[in-house]
Short mmCIF file of C-alpha atoms and ligand atoms in Angstrom, two decimals:
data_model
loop_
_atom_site.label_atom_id
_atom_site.label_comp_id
_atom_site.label_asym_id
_atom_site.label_seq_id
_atom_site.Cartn_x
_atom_site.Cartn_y
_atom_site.Cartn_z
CA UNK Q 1 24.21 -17.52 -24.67
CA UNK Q 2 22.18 -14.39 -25.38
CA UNK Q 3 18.67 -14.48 -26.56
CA UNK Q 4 18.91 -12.86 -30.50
CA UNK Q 5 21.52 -16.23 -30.89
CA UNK Q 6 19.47 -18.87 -29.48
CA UNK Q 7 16.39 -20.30 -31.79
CA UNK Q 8 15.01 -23.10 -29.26
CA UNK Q 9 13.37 -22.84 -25.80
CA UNK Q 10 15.86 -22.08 -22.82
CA UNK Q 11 15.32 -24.62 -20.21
CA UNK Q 12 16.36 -24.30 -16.26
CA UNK Q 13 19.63 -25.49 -16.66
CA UNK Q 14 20.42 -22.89 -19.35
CA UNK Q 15 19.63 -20.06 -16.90
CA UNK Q 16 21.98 -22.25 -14.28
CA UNK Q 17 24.48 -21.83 -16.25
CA UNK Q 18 24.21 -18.09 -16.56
CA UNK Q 19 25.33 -17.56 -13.02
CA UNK Q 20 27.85 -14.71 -13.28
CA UNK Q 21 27.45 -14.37 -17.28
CA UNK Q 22 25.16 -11.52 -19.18
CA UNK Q 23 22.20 -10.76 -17.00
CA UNK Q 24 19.21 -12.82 -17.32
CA UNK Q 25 16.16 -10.88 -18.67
CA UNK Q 26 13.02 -11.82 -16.70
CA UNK Q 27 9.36 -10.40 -16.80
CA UNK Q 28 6.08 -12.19 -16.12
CA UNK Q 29 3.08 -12.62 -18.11
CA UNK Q 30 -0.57 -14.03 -17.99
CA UNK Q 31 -2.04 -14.09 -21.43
CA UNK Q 32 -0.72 -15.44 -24.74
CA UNK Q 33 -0.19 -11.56 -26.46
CA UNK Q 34 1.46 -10.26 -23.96
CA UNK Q 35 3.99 -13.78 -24.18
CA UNK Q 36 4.24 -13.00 -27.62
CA UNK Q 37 5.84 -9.76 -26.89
CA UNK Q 38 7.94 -10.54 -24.41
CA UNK Q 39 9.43 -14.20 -26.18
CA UNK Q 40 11.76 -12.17 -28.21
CA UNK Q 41 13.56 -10.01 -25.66
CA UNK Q 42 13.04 -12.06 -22.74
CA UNK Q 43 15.35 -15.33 -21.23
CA UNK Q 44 12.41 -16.33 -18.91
CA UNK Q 45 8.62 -15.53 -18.26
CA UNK Q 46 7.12 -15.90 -15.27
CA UNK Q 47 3.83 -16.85 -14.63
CA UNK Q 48 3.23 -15.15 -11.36
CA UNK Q 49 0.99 -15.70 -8.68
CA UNK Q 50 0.63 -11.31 -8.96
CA UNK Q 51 -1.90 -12.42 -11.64
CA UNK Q 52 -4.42 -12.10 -8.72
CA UNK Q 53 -3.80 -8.82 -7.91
CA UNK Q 54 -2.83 -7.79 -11.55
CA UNK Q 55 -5.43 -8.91 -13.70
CA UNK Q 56 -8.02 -10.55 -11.51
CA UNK Q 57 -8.33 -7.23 -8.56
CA UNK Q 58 -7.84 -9.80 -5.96
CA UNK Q 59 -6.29 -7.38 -2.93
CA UNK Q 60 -3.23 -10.07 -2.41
CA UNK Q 61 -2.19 -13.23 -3.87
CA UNK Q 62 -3.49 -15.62 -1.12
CA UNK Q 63 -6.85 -15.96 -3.07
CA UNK Q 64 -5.39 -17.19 -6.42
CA UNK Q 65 -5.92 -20.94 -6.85
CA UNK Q 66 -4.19 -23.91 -9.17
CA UNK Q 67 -6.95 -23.13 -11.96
CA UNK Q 68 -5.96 -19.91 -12.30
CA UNK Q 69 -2.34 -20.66 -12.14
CA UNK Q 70 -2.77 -23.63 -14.91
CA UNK Q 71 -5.45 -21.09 -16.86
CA UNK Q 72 -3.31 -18.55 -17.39
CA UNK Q 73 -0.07 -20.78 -17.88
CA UNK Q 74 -1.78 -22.67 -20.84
CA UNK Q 75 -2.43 -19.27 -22.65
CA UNK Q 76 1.19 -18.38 -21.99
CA UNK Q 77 2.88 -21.25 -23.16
CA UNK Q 78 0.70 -20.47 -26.32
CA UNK Q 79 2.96 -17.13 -27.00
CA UNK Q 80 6.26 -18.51 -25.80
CA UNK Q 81 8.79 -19.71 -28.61
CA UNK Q 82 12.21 -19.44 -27.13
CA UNK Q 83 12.02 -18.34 -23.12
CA UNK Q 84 11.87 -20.66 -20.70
CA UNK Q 85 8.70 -20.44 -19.05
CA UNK Q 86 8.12 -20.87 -15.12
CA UNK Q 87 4.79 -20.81 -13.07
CA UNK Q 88 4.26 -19.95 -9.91
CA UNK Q 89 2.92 -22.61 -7.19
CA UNK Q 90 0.02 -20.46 -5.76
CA UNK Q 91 -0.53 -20.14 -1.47
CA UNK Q 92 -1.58 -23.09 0.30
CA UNK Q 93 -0.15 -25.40 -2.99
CA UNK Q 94 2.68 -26.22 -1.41
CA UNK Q 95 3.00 -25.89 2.24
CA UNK Q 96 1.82 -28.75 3.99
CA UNK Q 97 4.55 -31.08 3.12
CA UNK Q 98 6.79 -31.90 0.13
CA UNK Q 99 4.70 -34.61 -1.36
CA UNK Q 100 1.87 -32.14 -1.52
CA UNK Q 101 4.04 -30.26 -3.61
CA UNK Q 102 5.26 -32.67 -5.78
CA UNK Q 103 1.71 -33.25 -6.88
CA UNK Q 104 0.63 -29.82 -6.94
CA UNK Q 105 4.13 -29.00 -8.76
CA UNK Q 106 3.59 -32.13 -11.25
CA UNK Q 107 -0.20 -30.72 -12.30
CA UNK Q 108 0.85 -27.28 -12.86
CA UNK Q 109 3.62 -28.64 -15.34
CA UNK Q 110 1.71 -31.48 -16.99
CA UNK Q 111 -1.27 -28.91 -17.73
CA UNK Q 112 0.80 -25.87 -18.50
CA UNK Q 113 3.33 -27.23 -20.13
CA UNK Q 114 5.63 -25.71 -18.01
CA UNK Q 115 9.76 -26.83 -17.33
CA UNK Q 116 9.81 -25.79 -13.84
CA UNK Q 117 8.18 -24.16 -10.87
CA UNK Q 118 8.22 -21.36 -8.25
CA UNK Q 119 7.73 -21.12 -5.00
CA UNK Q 120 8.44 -19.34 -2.15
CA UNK Q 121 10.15 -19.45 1.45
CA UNK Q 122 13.94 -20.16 2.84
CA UNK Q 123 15.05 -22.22 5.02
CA UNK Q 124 11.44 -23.45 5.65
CA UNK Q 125 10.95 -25.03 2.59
CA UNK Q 126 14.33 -26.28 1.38
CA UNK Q 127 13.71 -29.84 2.12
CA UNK Q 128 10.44 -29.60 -0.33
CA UNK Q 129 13.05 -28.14 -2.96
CA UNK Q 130 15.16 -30.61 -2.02
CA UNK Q 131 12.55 -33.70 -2.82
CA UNK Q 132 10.87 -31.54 -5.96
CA UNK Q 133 14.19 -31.22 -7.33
CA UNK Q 134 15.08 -34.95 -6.68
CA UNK Q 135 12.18 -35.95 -8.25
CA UNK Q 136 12.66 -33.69 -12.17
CA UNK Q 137 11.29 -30.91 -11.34
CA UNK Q 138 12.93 -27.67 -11.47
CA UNK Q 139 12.10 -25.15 -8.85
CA UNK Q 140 12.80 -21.13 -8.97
CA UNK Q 141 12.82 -19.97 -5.28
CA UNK Q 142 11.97 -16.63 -4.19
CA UNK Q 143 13.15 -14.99 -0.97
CA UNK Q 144 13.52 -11.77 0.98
CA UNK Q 145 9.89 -10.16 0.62
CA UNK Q 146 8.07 -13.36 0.01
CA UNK Q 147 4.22 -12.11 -0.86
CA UNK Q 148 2.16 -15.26 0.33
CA UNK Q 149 3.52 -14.40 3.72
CA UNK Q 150 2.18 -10.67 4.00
CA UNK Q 151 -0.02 -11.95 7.17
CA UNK Q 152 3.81 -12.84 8.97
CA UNK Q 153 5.73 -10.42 7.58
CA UNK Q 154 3.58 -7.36 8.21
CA UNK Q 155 3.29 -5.81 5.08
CA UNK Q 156 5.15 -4.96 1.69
CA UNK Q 157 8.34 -4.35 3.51
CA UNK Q 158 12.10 -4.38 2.65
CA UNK Q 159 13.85 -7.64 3.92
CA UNK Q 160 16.75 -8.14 5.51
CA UNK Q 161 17.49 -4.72 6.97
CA UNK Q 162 19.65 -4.84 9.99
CA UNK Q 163 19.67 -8.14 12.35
CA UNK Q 164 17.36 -9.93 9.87
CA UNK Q 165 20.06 -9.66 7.13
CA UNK Q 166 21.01 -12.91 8.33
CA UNK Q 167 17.81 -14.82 7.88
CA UNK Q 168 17.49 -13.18 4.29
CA UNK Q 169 21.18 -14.75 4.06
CA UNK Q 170 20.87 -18.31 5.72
CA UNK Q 171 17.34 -18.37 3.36
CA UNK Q 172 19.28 -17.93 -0.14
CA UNK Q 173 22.00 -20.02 1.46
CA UNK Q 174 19.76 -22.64 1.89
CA UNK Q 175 17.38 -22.72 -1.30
CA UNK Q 176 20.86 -22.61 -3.68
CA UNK Q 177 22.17 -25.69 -1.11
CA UNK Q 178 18.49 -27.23 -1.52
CA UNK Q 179 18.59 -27.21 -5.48
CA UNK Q 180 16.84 -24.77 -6.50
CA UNK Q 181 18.08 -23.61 -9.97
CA UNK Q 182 18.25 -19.94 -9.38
CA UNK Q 183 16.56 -17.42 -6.82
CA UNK Q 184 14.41 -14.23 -7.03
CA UNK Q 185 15.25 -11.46 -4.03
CA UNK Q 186 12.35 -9.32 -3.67
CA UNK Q 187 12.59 -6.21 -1.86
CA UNK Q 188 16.36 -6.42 -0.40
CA UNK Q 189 18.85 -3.70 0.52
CA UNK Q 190 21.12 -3.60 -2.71
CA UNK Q 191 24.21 -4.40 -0.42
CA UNK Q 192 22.69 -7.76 0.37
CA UNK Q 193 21.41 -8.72 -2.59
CA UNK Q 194 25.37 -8.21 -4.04
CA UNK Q 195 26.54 -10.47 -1.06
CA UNK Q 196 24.20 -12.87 -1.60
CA UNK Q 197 25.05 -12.99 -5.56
CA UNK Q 198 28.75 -13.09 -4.77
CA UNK Q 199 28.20 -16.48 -2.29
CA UNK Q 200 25.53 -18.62 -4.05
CA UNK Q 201 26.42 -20.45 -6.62
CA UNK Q 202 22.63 -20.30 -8.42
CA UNK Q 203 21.59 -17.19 -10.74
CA UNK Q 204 19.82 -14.38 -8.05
CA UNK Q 205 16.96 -12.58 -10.15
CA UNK Q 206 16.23 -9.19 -8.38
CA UNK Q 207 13.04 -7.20 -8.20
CA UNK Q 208 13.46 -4.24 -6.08
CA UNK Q 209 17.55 -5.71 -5.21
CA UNK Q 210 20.58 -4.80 -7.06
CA UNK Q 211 21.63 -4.40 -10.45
CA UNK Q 212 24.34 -6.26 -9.01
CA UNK Q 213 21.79 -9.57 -9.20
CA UNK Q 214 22.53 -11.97 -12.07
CA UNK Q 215 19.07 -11.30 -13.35
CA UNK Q 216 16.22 -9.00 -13.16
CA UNK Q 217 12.49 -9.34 -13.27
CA UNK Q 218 9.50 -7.00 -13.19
CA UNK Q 219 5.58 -7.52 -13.53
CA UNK Q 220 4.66 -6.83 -16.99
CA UNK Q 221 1.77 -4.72 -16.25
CA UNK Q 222 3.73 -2.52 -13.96
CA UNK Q 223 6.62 -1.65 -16.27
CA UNK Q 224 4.06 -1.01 -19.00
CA UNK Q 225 2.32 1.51 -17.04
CA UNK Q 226 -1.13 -0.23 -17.15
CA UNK Q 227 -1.21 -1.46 -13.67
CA UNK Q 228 -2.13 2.25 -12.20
CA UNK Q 229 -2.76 1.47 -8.70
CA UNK Q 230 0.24 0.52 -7.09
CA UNK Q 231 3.65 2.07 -7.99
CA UNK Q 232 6.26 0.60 -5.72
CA UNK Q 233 9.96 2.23 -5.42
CA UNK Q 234 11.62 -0.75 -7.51
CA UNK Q 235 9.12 -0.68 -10.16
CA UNK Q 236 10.60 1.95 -13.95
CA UNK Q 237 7.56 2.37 -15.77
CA UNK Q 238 9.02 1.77 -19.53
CA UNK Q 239 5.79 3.00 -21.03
CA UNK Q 240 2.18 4.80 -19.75
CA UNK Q 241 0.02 2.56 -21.29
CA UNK Q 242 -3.11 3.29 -18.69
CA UNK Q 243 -3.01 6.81 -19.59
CA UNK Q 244 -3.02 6.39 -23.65
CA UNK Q 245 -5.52 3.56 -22.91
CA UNK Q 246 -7.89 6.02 -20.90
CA UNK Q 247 -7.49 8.71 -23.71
CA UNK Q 248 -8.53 6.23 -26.21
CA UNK Q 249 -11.51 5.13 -24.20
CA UNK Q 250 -12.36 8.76 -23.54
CA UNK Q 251 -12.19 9.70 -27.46
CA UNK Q 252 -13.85 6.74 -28.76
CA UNK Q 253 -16.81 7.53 -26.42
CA UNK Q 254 -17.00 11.29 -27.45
CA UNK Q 255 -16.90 10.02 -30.63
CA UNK Q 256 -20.36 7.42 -30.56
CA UNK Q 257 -21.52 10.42 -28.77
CA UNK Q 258 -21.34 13.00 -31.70
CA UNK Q 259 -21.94 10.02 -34.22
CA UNK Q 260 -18.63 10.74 -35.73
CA UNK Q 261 -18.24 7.20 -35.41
CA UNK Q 262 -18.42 4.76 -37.32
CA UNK Q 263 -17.09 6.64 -40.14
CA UNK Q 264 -17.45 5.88 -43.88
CA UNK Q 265 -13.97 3.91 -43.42
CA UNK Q 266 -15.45 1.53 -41.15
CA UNK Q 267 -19.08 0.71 -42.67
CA UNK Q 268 -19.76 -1.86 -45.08
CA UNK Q 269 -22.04 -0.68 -48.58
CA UNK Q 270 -24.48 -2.78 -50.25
CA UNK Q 271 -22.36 -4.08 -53.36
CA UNK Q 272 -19.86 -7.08 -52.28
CA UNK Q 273 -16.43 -5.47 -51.94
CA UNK Q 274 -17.04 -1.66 -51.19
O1 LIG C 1 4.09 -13.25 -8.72
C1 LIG C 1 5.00 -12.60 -9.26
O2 LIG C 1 4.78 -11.88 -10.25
C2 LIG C 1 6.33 -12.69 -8.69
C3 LIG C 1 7.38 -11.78 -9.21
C4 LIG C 1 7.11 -10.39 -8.77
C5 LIG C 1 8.75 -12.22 -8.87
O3 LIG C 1 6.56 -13.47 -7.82
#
């Protein structure tokens, strides 16, 4: 099914079903414009806990909270008309035990509006896949470089280079076994991203993988060149929108400066209409 030909919401098991078929377009948002412009060209927006660090200049995502997450969900469900739209659980939502989840899980889509969830983790959290996905609702799982975990991992690193390709394996292994309806790999070695695609039988979404993956997804803000601080490998910037943003600033104040604005255009006369 591609996007142009489809006129209602995609839901989880749509993107399911594109295992192995046309890749599956994928970019997060956090307000309703920015939805609005990527509903047309886009199979599934993320919500993503990188709000924190994105829009909020949090230094990780461990301090984002539910509120946020349910803030900035309800403004984009407001722009979405036909991608499916997924939030992210944020750290310490989900953790402590699959009924935890479930309720956390079950807020974030009864306030968002939301048809699934994601969350991260492997092996370690398959059985709270397992008993969200028992219990209706969908769950997106994310492994390889997993964020929330940057105090265990070390850093920003690649995952699964050399004897931990296994783990990164037995984790997707697990997740697709689990339920999950499809799987981001962040920040794998391209050849393991393509075996993983090749032996799960749930979409893979890549960021900073393979173009191998049955998906792809990017943060908005980073592809759009208006997230200036942080340019990882993985990340094509599409467009520089910082620097004509900056320009625009800097003219606009030269501008009140000299008085040159407003001009006549933009200033209202005394008779009704001029
Ligand atoms: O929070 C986020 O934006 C994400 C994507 C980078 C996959 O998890």
């Amino acid at each position: 099914m591609s996007t142009a030909a489809q006129n209602r919401q995609l839901t989880p098991a749509d993107i399911r079903a594109r295992k192995g078929g046309p890749p599956i377009v994928c970019l997060t948002a956090y307000t309703t414009p920015v939805a609005k412009l990527a509903d047309p060209a886009c199979d599934l927006v993320l919500v993503g806990d990188s709000v924190g660090m994105v829009l909020h200049g949090l230094p990780s995502t461990l301090g984002v909270t539910m509120e946020m997450m349910i803030l900035h969900g309800q403004a984009v469900a407001r722009g979405l008309r036909r991608a499916l739209m997924v939030v992210d659980m944020p750290f310490g939502s989900y953790e402590e035990s699959p009924e935890q989840a479930l309720r956390n899980a079950a807020r974030l889509m009864r306030e968002t509006g939301a048809a699934a969830v994601k969350l991260e983790g492997g092996g370690a959290m398959a059985e709270t896949i397992r008993f969200l996905t028992r219990r209706s609702i969908p769950v997106l799982a994310h492994v390889g470089l997993t964020p929330q975990a940057i105090h265990t991992l070390g850093g920003y690193k690649v995952q699964g280079r050399g004897a931990d390709r296994a783990r990164v394996l037995a984790d997707a292994r697990a997740v697709a076994e689990a339920g999950a309806f499809g799987a981001v790999l962040e920040k794998v070695p391209a050849a393991l991203a393509d075996e993983i695609t090749g032996e799960i039988d749930i979409p893979t979404i890549g960021i900073g993988a393979s173009a191998g993956c049955d998906g792809q997804i990017l943060v908005v803000d980073d592809m759009l060149g208006l997230f200036a601080e942080f340019r990882p490998k993985f990340v094509k910037r599409y467009a520089h929108l910082a620097e004509d943003a900056e320009r625009a600033i800097a003219t606009y104040a030269a501008e009140v400066r000299a008085r040159t604005f407003p001009a006549q255009e933009h200033i209202f006369a005394d008779e009704a209409g001029v």
